[in-house]
Amino acid sequence: MRLYEYEGKRLFARYRLPVPRNVVVDGTSLHQLRNVVYPVVIKAQTFVGSRGKAGLVQFARDENEARDRVCSVLGTVYSGHKIDRVLIEEKVRIKKELYLAILVDRLAHRIVVMSSRYGGVDIEEVGHNQPDAIFKYYFSPGSIMHAYAARNIASEIGLEGPFLAPGAGAISDLYRLFIELDCKLSEINPLVLTADGRLMALDAKVDLDEDAMFRHPELAAMGIVARHEVGELSERERFAKKAGFPYVDLDGDIGVFPGGAGFGIAAIDLIEHYGGKPANFMDSGGAPTQDKLRAMLGLLMDNPRVRVIFGARFGGISRCDDWAKAVVQYVIENRPTKPMIMRMAGNMEEEGRKIIEKAKSEHGDLFRKIRVYAYDTPIEEVIKETVRVAREQGRPETSGDNNR
Ligand code: GDP
Ligand code: MN
């Protein structure tokens, strides 16, 4: 469970890790901008990586400037995620940016402390171009970090003289936080040396093991409760959650409207296999109501990325005729223009077919781009046709409308 930077920094503060003075501001607490010491850094609270490069880390010299910047960020949607809060921090003068992270190396079955004297926004390139510049120190599960190990790491990343002791202290504090709070990751990038001689964590990326949350009432007391998501939900994912069906945004252009979770996953594989790109995973979950089915279809239709919808209903507990009714009603009410290529087989197939045929004869125009195949057309053929139609509809949008 990823934490926001401001939550991570609250944990840091609990573990004595030095962080800049800060306040969290949302649309209702702009007055707090009066009570901070300028200049400040304004940081959008979102899980999108590389905020620095995306312009989501800004500076302000006074309250007016801060208000302008904060208002321009709050409420904007970035990579599918709405920004509801910003962190306002004392702006520090950076002398050196370092990198420090602790995570589980799953191949080595050990905890690894990764550190570098070249921290900051380009750490990915450093890791890629100069792997030697990343220093790795391994710890066996259950072992503590001895003081000599912390000092060893500190000096590897250039913390020496008066910085050696505070550096080693910060490293062992972060290790204690990682172990005690059951983290999957705790990262500080950048860990900085300031012009006035302080060592500070300017960023915080903490990923907790959500299955261990019950062990941490102290987190709940801080308002950090199990969210059960890896990251933030996109608008569509939030909508689906409210409507009561599992849904995950993917970055393709074929909307997947499957019967159930199992086939939903298989459909994603098949679409990829035949050269297409699915736009989502979705599960109708048991016997969905008509309302739910229409909400599911609407979510795909309204997604600007989606060029064509692939649907499959293998009627079992949830019957083909119910499915057909929901599809027909959705089409009549919403007059969608995107093609739908579907297959319907199984329980109440004949009844379902009659419903579709009747609708086609009464509303020919609305159903022009809607094809519903039966048991005698293999699913592979239906998927191949979907991929072909998606191609004909043009390329997927590359705008930042989606996440992941
Ligand atoms: P990220 O890009 O999402 O990882 O956001 P960070 O919190 O790491 O900020 C990105 C970059 O902004 C940092 O690497 C710093 O170079 C810069 N930055 C952040 N806070 C400050 C600050 O207080 N003073 C200065 N001068 N730069 C800062
Ligand atoms: Mn960072």
CSV table of C-alpha atoms and ligand atoms in Angstrom, one decimal:
chain,number,residue,atom,x,y,z
A,1,MET,CA,0.0,0.0,0.0
A,2,ARG,CA,1.7,3.2,-1.2
A,3,LEU,CA,1.6,6.1,1.1
A,4,TYR,CA,1.5,9.7,0.0
A,5,GLU,CA,4.6,11.7,0.5
A,6,TYR,CA,3.1,13.6,3.4
A,7,GLU,CA,2.1,10.4,5.2
A,8,GLY,CA,5.6,9.0,4.6
A,9,LYS,CA,7.1,12.1,6.1
A,10,ARG,CA,4.9,11.8,9.2
A,11,LEU,CA,6.3,8.4,9.7
A,12,PHE,CA,9.8,9.7,9.1
A,13,ALA,CA,9.3,12.3,11.8
A,14,ARG,CA,8.2,9.6,14.2
A,15,TYR,CA,11.5,7.8,13.5
A,16,ARG,CA,13.5,11.0,14.1
A,17,LEU,CA,14.4,11.3,10.4
A,18,PRO,CA,14.8,15.0,9.7
A,19,VAL,CA,12.2,16.4,7.2
A,20,PRO,CA,11.5,20.0,6.3
A,21,ARG,CA,8.8,21.9,8.2
A,22,ASN,CA,5.5,21.4,6.3
A,23,VAL,CA,1.8,21.7,6.1
A,24,VAL,CA,-0.7,19.8,4.0
A,25,VAL,CA,-3.2,22.0,2.1
A,26,ASP,CA,-6.4,21.1,0.3
A,27,GLY,CA,-9.2,23.2,-1.2
A,28,THR,CA,-10.6,23.9,2.3
A,29,SER,CA,-7.4,25.0,4.0
A,30,LEU,CA,-5.8,27.6,1.8
A,31,HIS,CA,-5.6,29.9,4.8
A,32,GLN,CA,-2.7,27.9,6.0
A,33,LEU,CA,-0.6,29.5,3.3
A,34,ARG,CA,-0.6,32.5,5.7
A,35,ASN,CA,1.2,30.6,8.4
A,36,VAL,CA,4.2,29.3,6.5
A,37,VAL,CA,7.7,30.7,6.2
A,38,TYR,CA,8.6,31.7,2.6
A,39,PRO,CA,10.1,30.7,0.2
A,40,VAL,CA,8.3,27.3,0.0
A,41,VAL,CA,8.2,24.2,-2.2
A,42,ILE,CA,4.7,23.2,-3.4
A,43,LYS,CA,4.4,19.5,-4.0
A,44,ALA,CA,1.4,17.7,-5.5
A,45,GLN,CA,0.4,14.7,-3.5
A,46,THR,CA,0.0,11.9,-6.1
A,47,PHE,CA,1.6,8.6,-6.7
A,48,VAL,CA,2.6,9.5,-10.2
A,49,GLY,CA,6.4,9.2,-10.3
A,50,SER,CA,8.9,11.9,-11.3
A,51,ARG,CA,6.8,14.8,-10.2
A,52,GLY,CA,9.8,17.0,-10.4
A,53,LYS,CA,10.1,16.4,-14.2
A,54,ALA,CA,6.3,16.7,-14.6
A,55,GLY,CA,6.2,20.2,-13.1
A,56,LEU,CA,4.3,19.0,-10.0
A,57,VAL,CA,7.1,20.3,-7.7
A,58,GLN,CA,7.0,24.1,-7.8
A,59,PHE,CA,8.4,27.0,-5.8
A,60,ALA,CA,6.8,30.1,-4.4
A,61,ARG,CA,8.4,33.3,-2.9
A,62,ASP,CA,5.3,34.6,-1.2
A,63,GLU,CA,1.8,33.9,-0.2
A,64,ASN,CA,0.3,35.2,-3.5
A,65,GLU,CA,2.5,33.2,-5.6
A,66,ALA,CA,1.9,30.1,-3.5
A,67,ARG,CA,-1.9,30.6,-3.7
A,68,ASP,CA,-1.7,30.8,-7.5
A,69,ARG,CA,0.4,27.7,-7.8
A,70,VAL,CA,-1.7,25.7,-5.3
A,71,CYS,CA,-4.9,26.7,-7.1
A,72,SER,CA,-3.5,25.7,-10.5
A,73,VAL,CA,-2.6,22.2,-9.2
A,74,LEU,CA,-5.6,21.3,-6.9
A,75,GLY,CA,-8.3,19.5,-8.8
A,76,THR,CA,-6.3,18.8,-11.9
A,77,VAL,CA,-6.2,15.3,-13.2
A,78,TYR,CA,-2.7,14.0,-13.9
A,79,SER,CA,-2.3,10.6,-15.6
A,80,GLY,CA,-5.8,9.7,-14.6
A,81,HIS,CA,-5.4,10.8,-11.0
A,82,LYS,CA,-7.0,13.8,-9.4
A,83,ILE,CA,-4.8,15.9,-7.2
A,84,ASP,CA,-6.6,16.7,-4.0
A,85,ARG,CA,-3.8,17.9,-1.7
A,86,VAL,CA,-0.5,19.6,-1.9
A,87,LEU,CA,2.4,19.6,0.6
A,88,ILE,CA,3.8,23.0,1.4
A,89,GLU,CA,7.4,22.9,2.7
A,90,GLU,CA,10.1,25.1,3.8
A,91,LYS,CA,12.4,25.5,0.7
A,92,VAL,CA,15.8,24.3,1.6
A,93,ARG,CA,19.0,25.2,-0.2
A,94,ILE,CA,20.5,22.0,-1.5
A,95,LYS,CA,24.2,21.4,-1.6
A,96,LYS,CA,24.1,17.7,-2.5
A,97,GLU,CA,21.3,15.2,-3.4
A,98,LEU,CA,21.8,11.6,-2.3
A,99,TYR,CA,19.7,8.4,-2.7
A,100,LEU,CA,18.7,6.0,0.0
A,101,ALA,CA,16.2,3.1,-0.3
A,102,ILE,CA,15.4,-0.1,1.6
A,103,LEU,CA,13.4,-2.9,0.0
A,104,VAL,CA,13.0,-6.6,-0.2
A,105,ASP,CA,15.2,-8.2,-2.8
A,106,ARG,CA,12.8,-11.1,-3.7
A,107,LEU,CA,15.4,-13.0,-5.7
A,108,ALA,CA,18.0,-12.8,-3.0
A,109,HIS,CA,15.4,-13.4,-0.2
A,110,ARG,CA,17.0,-10.6,1.7
A,111,ILE,CA,16.6,-7.0,2.6
A,112,VAL,CA,18.7,-4.6,0.6
A,113,VAL,CA,19.8,-1.1,1.4
A,114,MET,CA,20.4,0.7,-1.9
A,115,SER,CA,22.2,4.0,-1.8
A,116,SER,CA,24.0,6.4,-4.0
A,117,ARG,CA,25.9,9.7,-3.9
A,118,TYR,CA,24.0,10.7,-7.1
A,119,GLY,CA,20.4,11.1,-5.9
A,120,GLY,CA,17.7,13.3,-7.3
A,121,VAL,CA,15.4,13.2,-10.3
A,122,ASP,CA,17.8,11.3,-12.5
A,123,ILE,CA,18.3,8.3,-10.3
A,124,GLU,CA,16.8,5.9,-12.9
A,125,GLU,CA,19.4,7.0,-15.4
A,126,VAL,CA,22.2,6.6,-12.8
A,127,GLY,CA,21.0,3.1,-12.1
A,128,HIS,CA,20.9,2.3,-15.8
A,129,ASN,CA,24.1,4.0,-17.0
A,130,GLN,CA,26.3,3.6,-14.0
A,131,PRO,CA,25.1,0.6,-12.0
A,132,ASP,CA,28.3,0.8,-9.9
A,133,ALA,CA,27.2,4.1,-8.6
A,134,ILE,CA,24.4,2.3,-6.7
A,135,PHE,CA,25.8,0.7,-3.5
A,136,LYS,CA,23.9,-2.3,-2.2
A,137,TYR,CA,24.2,-3.7,1.3
A,138,TYR,CA,22.2,-6.9,2.1
A,139,PHE,CA,20.7,-7.9,5.4
A,140,SER,CA,19.3,-11.3,6.3
A,141,PRO,CA,15.7,-11.4,7.4
A,142,GLY,CA,15.4,-10.7,11.1
A,143,SER,CA,18.9,-9.2,11.5
A,144,ILE,CA,19.5,-5.8,12.9
A,145,MET,CA,21.6,-3.1,11.3
A,146,HIS,CA,24.8,-2.7,13.4
A,147,ALA,CA,26.2,0.7,13.8
A,148,TYR,CA,29.3,-0.2,11.7
A,149,ALA,CA,27.1,-1.2,8.8
A,150,ALA,CA,25.2,2.1,8.9
A,151,ARG,CA,28.5,4.0,9.0
A,152,ASN,CA,29.8,1.9,6.1
A,153,ILE,CA,26.8,2.8,4.0
A,154,ALA,CA,27.0,6.5,4.9
A,155,SER,CA,30.6,6.8,4.0
A,156,GLU,CA,30.0,4.9,0.7
A,157,ILE,CA,27.7,7.7,-0.4
A,158,GLY,CA,30.1,10.5,0.6
A,159,LEU,CA,28.8,11.3,4.1
A,160,GLU,CA,31.9,12.1,6.0
A,161,GLY,CA,33.3,14.4,8.7
A,162,PRO,CA,30.4,16.0,10.6
A,163,PHE,CA,27.9,14.2,8.3
A,164,LEU,CA,29.0,10.7,9.1
A,165,ALA,CA,27.2,10.3,12.4
A,166,PRO,CA,23.9,12.0,11.3
A,167,GLY,CA,24.1,10.1,8.0
A,168,ALA,CA,24.6,6.7,9.8
A,169,GLY,CA,21.8,7.7,12.2
A,170,ALA,CA,19.4,8.4,9.4
A,171,ILE,CA,20.2,5.1,7.7
A,172,SER,CA,19.6,3.1,10.8
A,173,ASP,CA,16.4,5.0,11.6
A,174,LEU,CA,15.1,4.3,8.1
A,175,TYR,CA,16.0,0.6,8.6
A,176,ARG,CA,14.2,0.5,11.9
A,177,LEU,CA,11.1,2.1,10.3
A,178,PHE,CA,11.3,-0.4,7.4
A,179,ILE,CA,11.4,-3.4,9.8
A,180,GLU,CA,9.0,-2.2,12.5
A,181,LEU,CA,6.3,-1.0,10.1
A,182,ASP,CA,6.4,-4.0,7.8
A,183,CYS,CA,7.4,-2.0,4.8
A,184,LYS,CA,7.9,-3.3,1.3
A,185,LEU,CA,9.8,-0.2,0.4
A,186,SER,CA,11.0,2.9,2.1
A,187,GLU,CA,12.9,5.4,-0.1
A,188,ILE,CA,14.3,8.8,0.3
A,189,ASN,CA,15.2,10.5,-2.9
A,190,PRO,CA,16.6,12.9,-2.5
A,191,LEU,CA,18.3,12.8,0.9
A,192,VAL,CA,20.0,16.1,0.9
A,193,LEU,CA,22.9,18.0,2.5
A,194,THR,CA,21.7,21.6,2.8
A,195,ALA,CA,23.8,24.7,2.3
A,196,ASP,CA,23.4,25.4,6.0
A,197,GLY,CA,24.8,22.0,7.0
A,198,ARG,CA,21.8,19.9,7.7
A,199,LEU,CA,20.9,16.4,6.5
A,200,MET,CA,17.2,16.1,5.4
A,201,ALA,CA,14.8,13.8,3.7
A,202,LEU,CA,13.2,15.9,1.0
A,203,ASP,CA,11.0,13.2,-0.4
A,204,ALA,CA,9.4,10.1,1.0
A,205,LYS,CA,8.2,7.0,-0.7
A,206,VAL,CA,6.8,4.3,1.6
A,207,ASP,CA,5.0,1.2,0.6
A,208,LEU,CA,3.5,-0.8,3.4
A,209,ASP,CA,2.5,-4.5,3.5
A,210,GLU,CA,-1.3,-4.1,3.6
A,211,ASP,CA,-1.6,-7.6,5.0
A,212,ALA,CA,0.3,-6.5,8.1
A,213,MET,CA,-1.7,-3.4,8.8
A,214,PHE,CA,-3.5,-5.1,11.7
A,215,ARG,CA,-0.2,-5.2,13.5
A,216,HIS,CA,-0.1,-1.4,13.5
A,217,PRO,CA,-2.8,0.4,15.5
A,218,GLU,CA,-0.4,3.3,15.6
A,219,LEU,CA,-0.8,3.8,11.9
A,220,ALA,CA,-4.6,3.8,12.2
A,221,ALA,CA,-4.2,6.4,14.9
A,222,MET,CA,-2.4,8.5,12.3
A,223,GLY,CA,-5.2,8.1,9.8
A,224,ILE,CA,-3.2,5.5,7.8
A,225,VAL,CA,-5.6,2.6,7.2
A,226,ALA,CA,-5.5,-0.3,4.9
A,227,ARG,CA,-6.6,0.8,1.4
A,228,HIS,CA,-5.9,-2.4,-0.3
A,229,GLU,CA,-4.7,-0.8,-3.5
A,230,VAL,CA,-1.3,-0.7,-4.9
A,231,GLY,CA,-1.6,2.8,-6.0
A,232,GLU,CA,-4.2,5.4,-6.3
A,233,LEU,CA,-7.4,4.6,-8.2
A,234,SER,CA,-8.2,6.3,-11.5
A,235,GLU,CA,-11.5,8.0,-12.0
A,236,ARG,CA,-12.9,5.0,-13.8
A,237,GLU,CA,-11.6,2.6,-11.1
A,238,ARG,CA,-13.2,4.7,-8.4
A,239,PHE,CA,-16.5,4.7,-10.3
A,240,ALA,CA,-16.4,0.9,-10.7
A,241,LYS,CA,-15.6,0.4,-7.0
A,242,LYS,CA,-18.7,2.5,-6.1
A,243,ALA,CA,-20.8,0.6,-8.5
A,244,GLY,CA,-19.6,-2.7,-7.1
A,245,PHE,CA,-17.5,-4.4,-9.7
A,246,PRO,CA,-13.8,-5.1,-10.1
A,247,TYR,CA,-12.2,-3.0,-12.8
A,248,VAL,CA,-8.6,-2.1,-13.7
A,249,ASP,CA,-7.5,0.4,-16.3
A,250,LEU,CA,-5.0,-0.8,-18.9
A,251,ASP,CA,-3.5,1.3,-21.6
A,252,GLY,CA,-5.0,-0.2,-24.8
A,253,ASP,CA,-7.9,0.6,-27.0
A,254,ILE,CA,-10.1,-2.5,-26.8
A,255,GLY,CA,-12.7,-2.3,-24.1
A,256,VAL,CA,-13.3,-5.7,-22.5
A,257,PHE,CA,-16.8,-6.6,-21.4
A,258,PRO,CA,-16.4,-10.2,-20.2
A,259,GLY,CA,-18.7,-12.6,-18.5
A,260,GLY,CA,-16.5,-13.2,-15.5
A,261,ALA,CA,-13.0,-12.6,-14.0
A,262,GLY,CA,-11.5,-15.8,-15.4
A,263,PHE,CA,-12.6,-15.2,-18.9
A,264,GLY,CA,-11.7,-11.5,-18.5
A,265,ILE,CA,-8.1,-12.5,-17.9
A,266,ALA,CA,-8.1,-15.0,-20.7
A,267,ALA,CA,-9.6,-12.3,-23.0
A,268,ILE,CA,-6.8,-10.0,-22.2
A,269,ASP,CA,-4.3,-12.7,-23.1
A,270,LEU,CA,-6.1,-13.6,-26.3
A,271,ILE,CA,-6.4,-10.0,-27.4
A,272,GLU,CA,-2.6,-9.5,-26.8
A,273,HIS,CA,-1.9,-12.8,-28.5
A,274,TYR,CA,-3.7,-11.6,-31.7
A,275,GLY,CA,-1.9,-8.2,-31.6
A,276,GLY,CA,-4.5,-6.1,-29.9
A,277,LYS,CA,-4.3,-3.9,-26.8
A,278,PRO,CA,-6.9,-4.3,-24.0
A,279,ALA,CA,-8.1,-1.1,-22.3
A,280,ASN,CA,-9.2,-2.7,-19.1
A,281,PHE,CA,-9.8,-5.7,-16.9
A,282,MET,CA,-13.3,-6.1,-15.6
A,283,ASP,CA,-15.4,-8.7,-13.8
A,284,SER,CA,-19.2,-8.7,-13.6
A,285,GLY,CA,-18.9,-10.7,-10.4
A,286,GLY,CA,-21.6,-13.5,-10.1
A,287,ALA,CA,-25.0,-12.7,-11.5
A,288,PRO,CA,-24.9,-8.9,-12.2
A,289,THR,CA,-28.0,-6.8,-12.2
A,290,GLN,CA,-29.1,-5.1,-15.3
A,291,ASP,CA,-28.1,-1.8,-13.8
A,292,LYS,CA,-24.6,-3.1,-13.1
A,293,LEU,CA,-24.2,-4.5,-16.6
A,294,ARG,CA,-25.2,-1.1,-18.1
A,295,ALA,CA,-22.8,0.7,-15.8
A,296,MET,CA,-20.0,-1.6,-16.9
A,297,LEU,CA,-20.8,-1.0,-20.6
A,298,GLY,CA,-21.1,2.7,-20.0
A,299,LEU,CA,-17.7,2.8,-18.4
A,300,LEU,CA,-16.1,1.3,-21.5
A,301,MET,CA,-18.1,3.4,-23.9
A,302,ASP,CA,-17.2,6.7,-22.1
A,303,ASN,CA,-13.5,5.9,-22.0
A,304,PRO,CA,-12.0,8.0,-24.8
A,305,ARG,CA,-9.3,5.5,-25.3
A,306,VAL,CA,-11.7,2.7,-26.2
A,307,ARG,CA,-12.2,2.3,-30.0
A,308,VAL,CA,-14.1,-1.0,-29.9
A,309,ILE,CA,-15.7,-3.2,-27.4
A,310,PHE,CA,-15.2,-6.9,-27.1
A,311,GLY,CA,-18.0,-8.7,-25.2
A,312,ALA,CA,-18.4,-12.3,-24.3
A,313,ARG,CA,-21.1,-13.9,-22.3
A,314,PHE,CA,-20.9,-17.6,-21.5
A,315,GLY,CA,-24.3,-18.0,-19.8
A,316,GLY,CA,-24.2,-19.9,-16.6
A,317,ILE,CA,-25.7,-18.5,-13.4
A,318,SER,CA,-25.9,-15.2,-15.2
A,319,ARG,CA,-28.1,-15.9,-18.2
A,320,CYS,CA,-27.7,-14.8,-21.8
A,321,ASP,CA,-31.1,-13.2,-22.0
A,322,ASP,CA,-30.4,-11.0,-19.0
A,323,TRP,CA,-27.2,-10.0,-20.6
A,324,ALA,CA,-28.8,-9.3,-23.9
A,325,LYS,CA,-31.5,-7.2,-22.3
A,326,ALA,CA,-28.9,-5.0,-20.6
A,327,VAL,CA,-27.0,-4.6,-23.8
A,328,VAL,CA,-30.1,-3.7,-25.8
A,329,GLN,CA,-31.3,-1.2,-23.2
A,330,TYR,CA,-28.0,0.4,-22.9
A,331,VAL,CA,-27.8,0.9,-26.7
A,332,ILE,CA,-31.3,2.3,-27.0
A,333,GLU,CA,-30.8,4.7,-24.1
A,334,ASN,CA,-27.3,5.8,-25.0
A,335,ARG,CA,-27.0,5.5,-28.7
A,336,PRO,CA,-23.3,4.5,-28.6
A,337,THR,CA,-21.3,5.0,-31.8
A,338,LYS,CA,-18.4,2.6,-31.0
A,339,PRO,CA,-18.5,-0.8,-32.6
A,340,MET,CA,-19.2,-3.8,-30.3
A,341,ILE,CA,-18.1,-7.3,-31.3
A,342,MET,CA,-19.5,-9.9,-29.0
A,343,ARG,CA,-20.2,-13.6,-28.5
A,344,MET,CA,-23.0,-15.0,-26.5
A,345,ALA,CA,-23.4,-18.7,-25.7
A,346,GLY,CA,-24.7,-20.9,-22.9
A,347,ASN,CA,-27.7,-20.7,-20.6
A,348,MET,CA,-30.8,-19.0,-22.3
A,349,GLU,CA,-28.8,-18.4,-25.5
A,350,GLU,CA,-31.9,-18.7,-27.7
A,351,GLU,CA,-33.9,-16.3,-25.7
A,352,GLY,CA,-30.9,-13.9,-25.7
A,353,ARG,CA,-30.6,-14.2,-29.4
A,354,LYS,CA,-34.3,-13.3,-29.9
A,355,ILE,CA,-33.9,-10.2,-27.8
A,356,ILE,CA,-30.9,-9.0,-29.9
A,357,GLU,CA,-32.6,-9.9,-33.2
A,358,LYS,CA,-35.8,-8.0,-32.2
A,359,ALA,CA,-33.8,-4.9,-31.2
A,360,LYS,CA,-31.9,-5.1,-34.5
A,361,SER,CA,-35.0,-5.2,-36.6
A,362,GLU,CA,-36.6,-2.3,-34.6
A,363,HIS,CA,-33.5,-0.1,-34.3
A,364,GLY,CA,-31.4,-1.1,-37.3
A,365,ASP,CA,-29.4,2.1,-37.3
A,366,LEU,CA,-28.4,1.9,-33.6
A,367,PHE,CA,-27.2,-1.7,-34.0
A,368,ARG,CA,-25.4,-1.2,-37.2
A,369,LYS,CA,-22.0,-1.6,-35.6
A,370,ILE,CA,-23.0,-4.3,-33.2
A,371,ARG,CA,-22.3,-7.9,-34.0
A,372,VAL,CA,-23.3,-10.7,-31.6
A,373,TYR,CA,-21.9,-14.2,-32.6
A,374,ALA,CA,-23.1,-17.5,-31.2
A,375,TYR,CA,-21.6,-20.8,-30.1
A,376,ASP,CA,-20.7,-21.7,-33.7
A,377,THR,CA,-18.1,-18.9,-34.0
A,378,PRO,CA,-15.0,-19.8,-32.0
A,379,ILE,CA,-13.9,-17.1,-29.5
A,380,GLU,CA,-10.6,-16.7,-31.3
A,381,GLU,CA,-12.4,-15.6,-34.5
A,382,VAL,CA,-14.4,-13.0,-32.5
A,383,ILE,CA,-11.2,-11.7,-30.9
A,384,LYS,CA,-9.4,-11.5,-34.3
A,385,GLU,CA,-12.2,-9.5,-35.7
A,386,THR,CA,-12.2,-7.2,-32.7
A,387,VAL,CA,-8.5,-6.6,-33.1
A,388,ARG,CA,-9.0,-5.9,-36.8
A,389,VAL,CA,-11.8,-3.4,-36.2
A,390,ALA,CA,-9.8,-1.7,-33.5
A,391,ARG,CA,-7.0,-1.2,-36.1
A,392,GLU,CA,-9.4,0.2,-38.6
A,393,GLN,CA,-10.6,2.7,-36.1
A,394,GLY,CA,-7.2,4.2,-35.9
A,395,ARG,CA,-4.5,4.4,-33.3
A,396,PRO,CA,-5.1,4.6,-29.6
A,397,GLU,CA,-4.8,8.1,-28.1
A,398,THR,CA,-1.5,8.8,-26.5
A,399,SER,CA,-2.7,11.6,-24.3
A,400,GLY,CA,-2.1,11.2,-20.6
A,401,ASP,CA,-5.6,10.2,-20.0
A,402,ASN,CA,-4.8,6.9,-18.5
A,403,ASN,CA,-2.7,5.5,-15.7
A,404,ARG,CA,-0.2,2.7,-15.3
B,1,GDP,P1,9.7,13.5,-7.3
B,1,GDP,O1,10.3,14.0,-8.6
B,1,GDP,O2,8.3,13.1,-7.5
B,1,GDP,O3,10.6,12.4,-6.8
B,1,GDP,O4,9.7,14.7,-6.3
B,1,GDP,P2,10.9,15.1,-5.2
B,1,GDP,O5,10.2,15.4,-3.9
B,1,GDP,O6,12.0,14.2,-5.2
B,1,GDP,O7,11.3,16.5,-5.8
B,1,GDP,C1,12.0,16.6,-7.1
B,1,GDP,C2,13.2,17.5,-7.0
B,1,GDP,O8,12.7,18.8,-6.6
B,1,GDP,C3,14.2,17.1,-6.0
B,1,GDP,O9,15.1,16.2,-6.5
B,1,GDP,C4,14.9,18.5,-5.8
B,1,GDP,O10,15.9,18.7,-6.8
B,1,GDP,C5,13.8,19.5,-6.0
B,1,GDP,N1,13.4,20.0,-4.7
B,1,GDP,C6,12.4,19.4,-3.8
B,1,GDP,N2,12.4,20.1,-2.7
B,1,GDP,C7,13.3,21.1,-2.8
B,1,GDP,C8,13.7,22.1,-1.9
B,1,GDP,O11,13.3,22.3,-0.8
B,1,GDP,N3,14.7,23.0,-2.3
B,1,GDP,C9,15.2,22.8,-3.6
B,1,GDP,N4,16.2,23.7,-4.0
B,1,GDP,N5,14.9,21.9,-4.4
B,1,GDP,C10,13.9,21.0,-4.0
B,2,MN,MN,11.9,12.1,-5.3
